[in-house]
């Protein structure tokens, strides 16, 4: 146990609230969690959410988050957690979700009584009791309206970093404005899940940070202010309801007296703006400028640290949470591990070592064979189906087992590279790909990634990267504006290099990536 400073990182995620405490060396000292389905069964959530019968409307009771926050703090108290050692706190929240504070709630938030729980005091403070969350997909109409209002799909992406997505907050707010006008009129502040959680801690409405603010289809990612056109398209007097936007490393206040009196926090404990869980994960992995993070979990997610973004129709551009001048891009691919797993089952008896042996026994470029496997509708491109082409570009019904295995991996990784480049990422020989998640344990897969990206691949094992990132950002907040993120994380465990490009790989894959792109474009034409 440490007697020195501690920094807390909360993660308000879909299924639970997690918190971890790190010391000045960024070593994790404590961890606590409250799981919504298990610890708060009275709300009858499934995976932390209520899903409508047609599956399109997905919400979470706002007050459940408040009660879970009471519970996690009580758990810490019952474990004699040294609250007085906490110098700083930050956090992350599932992105896009929104909270609607009722007129008068500010007053309650400012005058919290330490002898009562937050839940008891805030139960009547929300004008909309059920917060829409990122899994919601009920706002197609509002998305279309927004794109039209600003002059088209690409125009919206140029302004906000993303085309209109159903889960993005502006579209969710527009739906509430249109369908629940009394409640909307009664709302004095709209928070994101992240800024809502920070508000609980400072006892005031916390501003939205630039990075999570980028996931709303409302913020201009260049000026980092609300876009007047987008605001106008989504609701009346929205600017006043959203409050200001601040750089992600801003200290938004000191901890509210409530926590000092009730739990023994230090009165000088600083709260740094909370951000989205994906930006926070970027901070937790602590990359260097120019790194690519490739998370190979259920879905493959790419995080890119970029300086010169090129927002398009695919992916999202967010403001970078740790480097105020930079950006991060996020790309999520649906046909990832589960598709690899299916092929592994079908042609390699479900054995990853057989899968790896096939990769070793086939040449880079797969003798010109390319297979595209979209078992489910892909996000980019919007397309579904399985397509195989031989070296002459002729479609063929099947491949040999070893060719099939190399084909699924090569096409997936070529897509990851192509879309990174399309978003403005410049892959150079010094670029590092940092792989995390389940499939990053497979060295042969990492070798293919190294060959296709033509750069070294590293692995880093970070559990809870979002809450770790939050705790690191809490320290960053305490170190003041002049401190550099790189200095703060300089002693953190470095990723380990596990694969280097095979000589000659660039020649093969530069051409093959272009060929793959053309094939993908052809296929996608059938789905417009
Ligand atoms: P999530 O965090 O999304 O639940 P994980 O990061 O735990 O997912 O990754 C799970 C995936 O990792 C599985 O779907 C599986 O396909 C893949 N995986 C696990 N081990 C290997 C391996 N040795 N080779 C390739 N893929 C693997
Ligand atoms: C990102 C997204 C999810 C949520 C949930 O755009 O919708 O990753 O942040 O954690």
Coordinates of C-alpha atoms and ligand atoms in Angstrom, one line a residue:
X1 CA 0.0 0.0 0.0
X2 CA 1.2 3.5 -0.8
X3 CA 1.3 6.4 1.6
X4 CA 1.9 8.9 -1.2
X5 CA -0.3 10.5 -3.7
X6 CA -3.0 8.4 -5.4
X7 CA -4.9 9.2 -8.6
X8 CA -8.3 7.7 -9.3
X9 CA -9.6 6.7 -12.7
X10 CA -13.4 6.0 -13.0
X11 CA -14.9 4.2 -15.9
X12 CA -18.7 4.6 -16.3
X13 CA -19.0 1.8 -18.9
X14 CA -22.0 0.1 -20.3
X15 CA -22.1 -2.8 -17.9
X16 CA -20.4 -1.4 -14.8
X17 CA -18.6 1.4 -13.0
X18 CA -15.0 0.5 -12.4
X19 CA -12.4 2.5 -10.6
X20 CA -8.7 2.1 -10.1
X21 CA -6.2 4.0 -8.1
X22 CA -2.6 4.4 -9.3
X23 CA 0.4 5.8 -7.4
X24 CA 2.9 8.4 -8.7
X25 CA 4.8 5.6 -10.6
X26 CA 1.5 4.8 -12.3
X27 CA 1.3 1.4 -10.6
X28 CA -2.2 0.1 -9.9
X29 CA -2.8 0.0 -6.2
X30 CA -6.5 -0.6 -5.8
X31 CA -9.5 -1.7 -8.0
X32 CA -13.2 -1.7 -7.3
X33 CA -16.3 -2.3 -9.4
X34 CA -20.1 -2.3 -9.3
X35 CA -21.8 -4.4 -12.0
X36 CA -25.2 -3.1 -12.9
X37 CA -27.0 -6.3 -13.7
X38 CA -25.6 -8.2 -10.7
X39 CA -25.3 -5.5 -8.0
X40 CA -28.4 -3.5 -8.9
X41 CA -30.9 -6.2 -10.1
X42 CA -33.9 -4.0 -9.2
X43 CA -33.3 -2.0 -12.4
X44 CA -33.7 -5.2 -14.5
X45 CA -31.0 -4.2 -17.0
X46 CA -29.4 -6.6 -19.4
X47 CA -25.8 -5.8 -20.0
X48 CA -26.5 -2.5 -18.2
X49 CA -29.3 -1.5 -20.6
X50 CA -33.0 -1.7 -21.4
X51 CA -33.5 -2.7 -25.0
X52 CA -36.9 -2.2 -26.7
X53 CA -38.6 -5.1 -28.3
X54 CA -37.7 -4.0 -31.8
X55 CA -34.1 -3.6 -30.5
X56 CA -33.7 -0.1 -31.8
X57 CA -34.2 2.0 -28.7
X58 CA -31.6 1.3 -26.0
X59 CA -31.5 3.3 -22.7
X60 CA -30.2 3.1 -19.2
X61 CA -31.9 4.5 -16.1
X62 CA -29.8 7.6 -15.2
X63 CA -30.5 7.2 -11.5
X64 CA -29.0 3.7 -11.6
X65 CA -25.6 5.2 -12.5
X66 CA -26.0 7.6 -9.5
X67 CA -26.8 4.7 -7.2
X68 CA -23.9 2.6 -8.6
X69 CA -21.6 5.5 -7.9
X70 CA -22.9 5.7 -4.2
X71 CA -22.2 1.9 -4.1
X72 CA -18.7 2.0 -5.4
X73 CA -17.7 4.8 -3.0
X74 CA -19.2 2.8 -0.1
X75 CA -17.3 -0.3 -1.2
X76 CA -14.1 1.7 -1.1
X77 CA -15.0 3.1 2.3
X78 CA -15.7 -0.4 3.6
X79 CA -12.2 -1.5 2.4
X80 CA -10.6 1.4 4.3
X81 CA -9.5 3.0 1.1
X82 CA -7.2 6.0 1.9
X83 CA -9.4 8.7 0.4
X84 CA -7.3 11.5 1.8
X85 CA -4.3 10.4 -0.3
X86 CA -6.2 11.1 -3.6
X87 CA -4.6 14.1 -5.3
X88 CA -6.6 13.9 -8.5
X89 CA -9.5 12.2 -10.2
X90 CA -10.6 11.7 -13.8
X91 CA -12.7 9.3 -15.6
X92 CA -14.2 8.0 -18.7
X93 CA -17.7 7.2 -19.9
X94 CA -19.3 5.1 -22.6
X95 CA -19.4 7.5 -25.5
X96 CA -22.4 9.2 -27.0
X97 CA -24.9 8.5 -24.1
X98 CA -26.7 11.6 -22.7
X99 CA -28.1 12.8 -19.4
X100 CA -30.9 15.4 -19.1
X101 CA -30.8 17.5 -15.9
X102 CA -34.1 19.0 -14.9
X103 CA -34.5 22.7 -14.2
X104 CA -33.4 23.3 -10.6
X105 CA -31.0 20.3 -10.5
X106 CA -28.0 22.6 -10.4
X107 CA -29.2 23.9 -7.1
X108 CA -29.4 20.4 -5.6
X109 CA -26.0 19.4 -7.0
X110 CA -24.5 22.5 -5.3
X111 CA -26.0 21.8 -2.0
X112 CA -25.5 18.0 -1.4
X113 CA -26.1 16.9 2.1
X114 CA -23.3 14.5 3.3
X115 CA -25.6 12.5 5.6
X116 CA -27.7 11.4 2.6
X117 CA -26.9 9.3 -0.5
X118 CA -26.6 10.9 -3.9
X119 CA -29.5 8.7 -5.1
X120 CA -31.8 10.1 -2.4
X121 CA -30.9 13.6 -3.3
X122 CA -30.8 13.4 -7.1
X123 CA -33.7 11.1 -7.8
X124 CA -35.9 13.9 -9.0
X125 CA -33.2 15.8 -10.9
X126 CA -33.5 14.3 -14.4
X127 CA -36.1 15.5 -16.9
X128 CA -35.6 12.3 -18.9
X129 CA -35.3 9.3 -16.6
X130 CA -33.9 6.9 -19.2
X131 CA -30.6 8.0 -20.8
X132 CA -30.2 7.0 -24.5
X133 CA -26.9 5.1 -24.9
X134 CA -24.5 4.2 -27.6
X135 CA -26.3 1.0 -28.5
X136 CA -29.4 2.9 -29.6
X137 CA -30.1 2.9 -33.3
X138 CA -33.6 4.6 -33.4
X139 CA -32.6 7.9 -35.0
X140 CA -32.2 7.2 -38.7
X141 CA -34.6 10.1 -39.5
X142 CA -32.7 12.6 -37.4
X143 CA -29.4 11.5 -39.0
X144 CA -30.8 12.1 -42.5
X145 CA -32.2 15.5 -41.4
X146 CA -28.9 16.6 -40.0
X147 CA -26.9 15.6 -43.0
X148 CA -29.4 17.5 -45.2
X149 CA -29.4 20.5 -43.0
X150 CA -25.6 21.0 -43.3
X151 CA -25.3 20.2 -47.0
X152 CA -24.7 16.5 -47.2
X153 CA -22.9 13.5 -45.7
X154 CA -19.3 14.5 -46.5
X155 CA -20.0 18.1 -45.3
X156 CA -21.1 16.8 -41.9
X157 CA -18.0 14.7 -41.7
X158 CA -15.8 17.7 -42.6
X159 CA -17.3 19.7 -39.8
X160 CA -17.8 17.1 -37.0
X161 CA -15.3 14.3 -37.9
X162 CA -18.0 11.7 -38.6
X163 CA -21.0 11.3 -40.9
X164 CA -24.3 11.1 -39.0
X165 CA -24.5 8.0 -36.8
X166 CA -27.7 7.0 -35.0
X167 CA -25.9 6.7 -31.6
X168 CA -24.2 10.1 -31.9
X169 CA -25.6 12.5 -29.3
X170 CA -26.9 15.3 -31.5
X171 CA -29.2 12.9 -33.3
X172 CA -30.4 11.5 -29.9
X173 CA -31.0 15.0 -28.6
X174 CA -33.0 15.8 -31.8
X175 CA -35.2 12.8 -31.3
X176 CA -36.0 13.9 -27.7
X177 CA -36.6 17.5 -28.9
X178 CA -39.1 16.2 -31.4
X179 CA -40.8 13.6 -29.4
X180 CA -40.6 14.8 -25.8
X181 CA -40.9 18.6 -26.1
X182 CA -42.1 19.3 -22.6
X183 CA -39.2 17.3 -21.1
X184 CA -36.8 19.1 -23.4
X185 CA -38.1 22.5 -22.4
X186 CA -37.7 21.4 -18.8
X187 CA -34.0 20.4 -19.3
X188 CA -31.5 23.0 -18.1
X189 CA -28.4 21.0 -19.0
X190 CA -27.5 18.1 -21.2
X191 CA -24.4 16.1 -20.2
X192 CA -22.6 13.2 -21.8
X193 CA -22.1 10.2 -19.6
X194 CA -18.5 11.4 -19.0
X195 CA -19.4 15.0 -18.1
X196 CA -22.3 13.8 -16.0
X197 CA -20.0 11.7 -13.9
X198 CA -17.6 14.6 -13.5
X199 CA -20.6 16.8 -12.5
X200 CA -21.4 14.4 -9.6
X201 CA -17.8 14.9 -8.3
X202 CA -17.5 18.7 -8.5
X203 CA -21.1 19.4 -7.5
X204 CA -21.6 21.6 -10.5
X205 CA -22.3 21.1 -14.2
X206 CA -19.0 20.0 -15.6
X207 CA -18.1 21.0 -19.2
X208 CA -17.9 18.5 -22.0
X209 CA -14.3 17.8 -23.1
X210 CA -13.2 18.2 -26.7
X211 CA -12.5 14.5 -27.2
X212 CA -15.8 13.0 -26.1
X213 CA -17.5 16.1 -27.6
X214 CA -16.3 14.9 -31.0
X215 CA -18.7 11.9 -30.7
X216 CA -21.9 14.0 -30.9
X217 CA -22.1 15.2 -34.6
X218 CA -22.4 18.7 -33.0
X219 CA -18.8 19.9 -32.5
X220 CA -16.6 21.5 -35.1
X221 CA -13.4 19.4 -34.7
X222 CA -11.2 22.2 -36.1
X223 CA -12.5 25.1 -34.0
X224 CA -13.4 22.8 -31.1
X225 CA -16.6 24.8 -30.6
X226 CA -20.2 23.8 -31.2
X227 CA -21.2 24.1 -34.8
X228 CA -24.0 26.6 -35.1
X229 CA -25.5 24.8 -38.1
X230 CA -25.5 21.4 -36.3
X231 CA -26.9 22.9 -33.1
X232 CA -29.8 24.5 -35.0
X233 CA -30.6 21.3 -36.8
X234 CA -30.9 19.3 -33.5
X235 CA -32.8 21.4 -31.0
X236 CA -33.9 24.8 -29.7
X237 CA -31.4 26.8 -27.6
X238 CA -29.1 23.9 -27.6
X239 CA -25.9 25.8 -27.0
X240 CA -27.2 27.0 -23.6
X241 CA -28.2 23.5 -22.7
X242 CA -24.8 22.0 -23.6
X243 CA -22.6 24.5 -21.8
X244 CA -19.0 25.0 -22.9
X245 CA -16.4 22.6 -24.3
X246 CA -13.0 22.4 -22.8
X247 CA -9.7 20.8 -23.7
X248 CA -9.6 17.3 -22.3
X249 CA -6.8 18.0 -19.9
X250 CA -8.6 20.9 -18.2
X251 CA -9.1 20.7 -14.4
X252 CA -12.8 21.3 -14.1
X253 CA -12.9 21.9 -10.4
X254 CA -12.1 20.7 -6.9
X255 CA -14.0 17.8 -5.4
X256 CA -17.3 18.8 -3.9
X257 CA -17.5 19.3 -0.1
X258 CA -19.9 16.4 0.0
X259 CA -17.2 13.8 -0.6
X260 CA -14.8 15.5 1.8
X261 CA -17.4 15.2 4.6
X262 CA -18.9 11.9 3.7
X263 CA -15.8 9.9 2.7
X264 CA -12.8 11.8 3.8
X265 CA -11.4 13.0 0.5
X266 CA -8.8 15.8 0.6
X267 CA -10.5 19.2 0.1
X268 CA -7.8 20.0 -2.6
X269 CA -8.4 16.9 -4.7
X270 CA -8.5 18.1 -8.4
X271 CA -11.0 16.8 -10.9
X272 CA -9.8 16.6 -14.5
X273 CA -12.4 16.6 -17.3
X274 CA -13.8 13.2 -17.9
X275 CA -13.7 11.9 -21.5
X276 CA -15.0 9.0 -23.6
X277 CA -13.9 5.4 -23.0
X278 CA -12.2 5.1 -26.3
X279 CA -10.1 8.3 -26.0
X280 CA -9.4 7.2 -22.4
X281 CA -8.1 3.8 -23.7
X282 CA -5.8 5.7 -26.0
X283 CA -4.3 7.4 -22.9
X284 CA -4.1 4.1 -21.0
X285 CA -2.1 2.4 -23.7
X286 CA 0.1 5.5 -23.7
X287 CA 1.2 5.4 -27.3
X288 CA 3.8 7.7 -28.9
X289 CA 2.8 10.1 -31.5
X290 CA 2.5 8.2 -34.8
X291 CA 1.6 4.8 -33.2
X292 CA -1.3 2.7 -34.5
X293 CA -3.1 0.7 -31.9
X294 CA -4.9 -2.3 -33.2
X295 CA -7.2 -4.0 -30.7
X296 CA -8.0 -7.5 -31.8
X297 CA -10.9 -8.3 -29.5
X298 CA -14.4 -9.4 -30.6
X299 CA -14.2 -6.7 -33.2
X300 CA -11.0 -5.2 -34.5
X301 CA -10.7 -1.6 -33.5
X302 CA -8.0 0.7 -34.7
X303 CA -7.0 3.8 -32.8
X304 CA -4.7 6.2 -34.7
X305 CA -2.9 9.2 -33.4
X306 CA -3.0 11.7 -36.2
X307 CA -2.1 15.3 -36.8
X308 CA -3.7 16.0 -40.1
X309 CA -7.1 14.4 -40.2
X310 CA -8.9 13.7 -43.4
X311 CA -12.5 12.9 -42.3
X312 CA -14.4 10.8 -44.8
X313 CA -17.3 8.5 -45.0
X314 CA -15.7 5.8 -42.9
X315 CA -14.5 5.9 -39.3
X316 CA -14.5 8.8 -36.8
X317 CA -12.1 11.6 -36.0
X318 CA -12.0 12.7 -32.4
X319 CA -9.9 15.4 -30.9
X320 CA -6.9 13.7 -29.1
X321 CA -7.5 13.5 -25.4
X322 CA -3.8 13.9 -24.3
X323 CA -2.3 16.1 -27.0
X324 CA -4.4 19.2 -27.5
X325 CA -3.2 19.9 -31.0
X326 CA -3.6 16.3 -32.3
X327 CA -6.5 14.0 -33.2
X328 CA -7.3 10.4 -32.9
X329 CA -9.1 8.3 -35.4
X330 CA -11.2 5.3 -34.6
X331 CA -12.2 2.6 -36.9
X332 CA -14.3 -0.4 -35.9
X333 CA -14.6 -3.5 -38.1
X334 CA -17.3 -6.1 -37.4
X335 CA -15.9 -9.0 -39.4
X336 CA -12.9 -9.7 -37.3
X337 CA -12.2 -12.4 -34.7
X338 CA -15.5 -14.1 -35.2
X339 CA -14.9 -14.5 -38.9
X340 CA -11.3 -15.7 -38.3
X341 CA -12.7 -18.1 -35.7
X342 CA -15.3 -19.5 -38.2
X343 CA -12.7 -20.2 -40.7
X344 CA -10.4 -21.7 -38.1
X345 CA -13.2 -24.0 -37.1
X346 CA -14.1 -24.9 -40.7
X347 CA -10.7 -25.7 -42.1
X348 CA -8.3 -26.0 -39.1
X349 CA -10.4 -28.1 -36.6
X350 CA -10.7 -24.9 -34.5
X351 CA -7.0 -25.1 -33.6
X352 CA -5.2 -21.8 -33.6
X353 CA -1.9 -23.7 -33.9
X354 CA -3.1 -25.3 -37.2
X355 CA -4.3 -21.9 -38.3
X356 CA -0.8 -20.5 -37.6
X357 CA 0.9 -23.4 -39.4
X358 CA -1.1 -22.6 -42.5
X359 CA 0.1 -19.0 -42.3
X360 CA 3.7 -20.2 -42.0
X361 CA 3.3 -22.5 -45.0
X362 CA 1.9 -20.0 -47.4
X363 CA 3.8 -17.1 -49.0
X364 CA 3.2 -13.4 -48.5
X365 CA 0.6 -12.3 -51.1
X366 CA -1.0 -15.7 -51.1
X367 CA 0.1 -16.3 -54.8
X368 CA -2.3 -13.5 -55.8
X369 CA -5.4 -15.0 -54.3
X370 CA -7.6 -12.6 -52.4
X371 CA -10.6 -13.6 -50.3
X372 CA -13.1 -11.2 -48.8
X373 CA -15.2 -12.5 -45.9
X374 CA -18.0 -10.3 -44.6
X375 CA -20.1 -12.9 -42.7
X376 CA -22.2 -10.0 -41.3
X377 CA -22.8 -6.6 -42.8
X378 CA -19.5 -4.7 -42.5
X379 CA -19.3 -1.1 -41.3
X380 CA -16.8 0.0 -43.9
X381 CA -17.6 -0.8 -46.6
X382 CA -21.3 -1.4 -46.2
X383 CA -21.3 -4.9 -47.7
X384 CA -22.0 -8.5 -46.8
X385 CA -21.0 -11.9 -48.3
X386 CA -18.0 -14.0 -49.1
X387 CA -15.9 -13.4 -52.3
X388 CA -12.8 -15.2 -53.6
X389 CA -10.6 -14.2 -56.5
X390 CA -7.7 -16.0 -58.0
X391 CA -4.4 -14.3 -59.2
X392 CA -6.1 -13.3 -62.5
X393 CA -9.0 -11.6 -60.7
X394 CA -11.5 -14.3 -61.6
X395 CA -14.1 -15.1 -58.9
X396 CA -13.7 -18.7 -57.7
X397 CA -16.0 -20.8 -55.4
X398 CA -13.4 -22.0 -53.0
X399 CA -9.8 -22.0 -51.9
X400 CA -7.5 -24.7 -50.5
X401 CA -7.4 -24.8 -46.7
X402 CA -4.1 -23.0 -46.3
X403 CA -5.0 -20.4 -49.0
X404 CA -8.3 -19.8 -47.3
X405 CA -6.6 -19.1 -43.9
X406 CA -4.1 -16.7 -45.3
X407 CA -6.8 -15.1 -47.4
X408 CA -9.0 -14.2 -44.5
X409 CA -6.2 -12.6 -42.5
X410 CA -4.6 -10.8 -45.4
X411 CA -7.9 -9.2 -46.6
X412 CA -8.8 -8.1 -43.1
X413 CA -5.4 -6.5 -42.5
X414 CA -5.2 -4.9 -45.9
X415 CA -8.6 -3.3 -45.1
X416 CA -7.2 -2.0 -41.7
X417 CA -4.3 -0.5 -43.6
X418 CA -6.3 1.0 -46.4
X419 CA -8.8 2.7 -44.1
X420 CA -6.1 4.1 -41.9
X421 CA -4.5 5.7 -44.9
X422 CA -7.9 7.0 -46.1
X423 CA -8.4 8.8 -42.8
X424 CA -5.1 10.7 -43.2
X425 CA -2.7 8.4 -41.4
X426 CA 0.7 8.3 -42.9
X427 CA 2.3 4.9 -42.3
X428 CA 6.1 5.2 -42.4
X429 CA 9.0 2.8 -41.6
X430 CA 9.1 4.3 -38.0
X431 CA 5.4 3.6 -37.4
X432 CA 4.7 1.2 -34.5
X433 CA 1.6 -1.0 -34.6
X434 CA 0.7 -1.8 -31.0
X435 CA -1.5 -4.9 -30.9
X436 CA -3.8 -5.7 -27.9
X437 CA -6.7 -8.1 -27.3
X438 CA -7.3 -11.8 -27.7
X439 CA -5.7 -12.4 -31.1
X440 CA -2.5 -10.5 -30.2
X441 CA -1.2 -13.6 -28.6
X442 CA -0.8 -15.2 -32.0
X443 CA 2.7 -14.4 -33.3
X444 CA 2.0 -15.6 -36.9
X445 CA -1.0 -13.2 -37.1
X446 CA 1.2 -10.4 -35.9
X447 CA 3.8 -11.3 -38.5
X448 CA 1.2 -10.8 -41.3
X449 CA 0.2 -7.5 -39.7
X450 CA 3.9 -6.4 -39.7
X451 CA 4.3 -7.5 -43.4
X452 CA 1.1 -5.7 -44.6
X453 CA 1.7 -2.5 -42.6
X454 CA 5.4 -2.7 -43.3
X455 CA 6.3 -1.7 -39.8
X456 CA 7.3 -3.3 -36.5
X457 CA 4.5 -4.8 -34.4
X458 CA 4.5 -4.5 -30.6
X459 CA 2.3 -6.1 -27.9
X460 CA 1.1 -4.5 -24.7
X461 CA -1.0 -6.2 -22.2
X462 CA -3.2 -3.6 -20.6
X463 CA -6.3 -4.7 -18.7
X464 CA -8.8 -1.9 -18.1
X465 CA -7.1 0.6 -20.5
X466 CA -10.0 3.1 -20.1
X467 CA -9.8 3.4 -16.3
X468 CA -6.0 3.3 -16.4
X469 CA -6.1 6.1 -19.0
X470 CA -8.4 8.1 -16.7
X471 CA -6.1 7.7 -13.7
X472 CA -3.1 8.8 -15.8
X473 CA -5.1 11.8 -17.1
X474 CA -5.9 12.6 -13.4
X475 CA -2.2 12.8 -12.8
X476 CA -1.7 14.9 -15.9
X477 CA -4.4 17.3 -14.6
X478 CA -2.5 17.6 -11.3
X479 CA 0.8 18.3 -13.0
X480 CA -0.5 21.5 -14.6
X481 CA -0.8 22.7 -18.2
X482 CA 2.8 22.7 -19.0
X483 CA 3.4 19.0 -18.2
X484 CA 3.9 16.7 -21.2
X485 CA 2.0 13.5 -21.5
X486 CA 5.1 11.7 -22.8
X487 CA 7.0 12.7 -19.6
X488 CA 4.1 11.5 -17.4
X489 CA 4.1 8.0 -18.9
X490 CA 7.8 7.7 -19.5
X491 CA 8.3 5.0 -16.8
X492 CA 5.3 3.0 -17.9
X493 CA 6.1 -0.5 -19.2
X494 CA 7.1 -0.2 -22.9
X495 CA 5.4 -2.4 -25.5
X496 CA 7.5 -5.3 -26.7
X497 CA 8.5 -5.7 -30.3
X498 CA 7.3 -9.1 -31.6
X499 CA 7.4 -8.9 -35.4
X500 CA 9.4 -7.1 -38.0
X501 CA 8.5 -6.9 -41.7
X502 CA 9.9 -9.6 -43.9
X503 CA 12.2 -8.2 -46.5
X504 CA 10.3 -7.6 -49.7
X505 CA 6.9 -7.4 -48.1
X506 CA 6.4 -3.8 -49.1
X507 CA 6.7 -4.6 -52.8
X508 CA 4.0 -7.3 -52.5
X509 CA 1.5 -5.5 -50.3
X510 CA 1.7 -2.0 -51.7
X511 CA 0.2 -3.4 -55.0
X512 CA -2.0 -5.9 -53.3
X513 CA -3.6 -3.3 -51.0
X514 CA -4.6 -1.3 -54.1
X515 CA -6.0 -4.4 -55.7
X516 CA -7.9 -5.3 -52.6
X517 CA -9.3 -1.7 -52.5
X518 CA -10.6 -2.0 -56.1
X519 CA -12.3 -5.3 -55.4
X520 CA -13.9 -4.0 -52.2
X521 CA -15.2 -1.0 -54.1
X522 CA -16.7 -3.3 -56.8
X523 CA -18.4 -5.4 -54.1
X524 CA -19.7 -2.3 -52.2
X525 CA -21.4 -1.0 -55.4
X526 CA -24.0 -3.7 -54.9
X527 CA -25.0 -2.4 -51.5
X528 CA -25.7 1.3 -52.1
Ligands
LIG1 P1 -13.2 -9.0 -26.0 O1 -12.4 -8.2 -25.1 O2 -13.8 -8.3 -27.2 O3 -14.2 -9.9 -25.3 P2 -10.8 -10.5 -26.4 O4 -9.8 -9.4 -26.5 O5 -10.8 -11.4 -25.2 O6 -12.2 -10.0 -26.7 O7 -10.5 -11.4 -27.7 C1 -11.3 -12.6 -28.0 C2 -10.9 -13.1 -29.4 O8 -9.6 -13.5 -29.5 C3 -11.7 -14.4 -29.6 O9 -12.9 -14.2 -30.4 C4 -10.7 -15.2 -30.5 O10 -11.1 -15.3 -31.8 C5 -9.4 -14.5 -30.4 N1 -8.2 -15.3 -30.1 C6 -7.9 -15.8 -28.9 N2 -6.8 -16.5 -28.9 C7 -6.3 -16.5 -30.2 C8 -5.2 -17.1 -31.0 N3 -4.3 -17.8 -30.4 N4 -5.2 -16.8 -32.3 C9 -6.1 -16.0 -32.9 N5 -7.1 -15.5 -32.3 C10 -7.3 -15.7 -30.9
LIG2 C1 -17.7 4.2 -29.9 C2 -18.8 3.5 -29.2 C3 -18.5 2.5 -28.1 C4 -18.9 3.1 -26.8 C5 -19.1 2.1 -25.8 O1 -18.1 5.0 -30.9 O2 -20.0 3.7 -29.6 O3 -17.2 2.0 -28.2 O4 -18.0 4.1 -26.5 O5 -18.1 1.8 -24.9

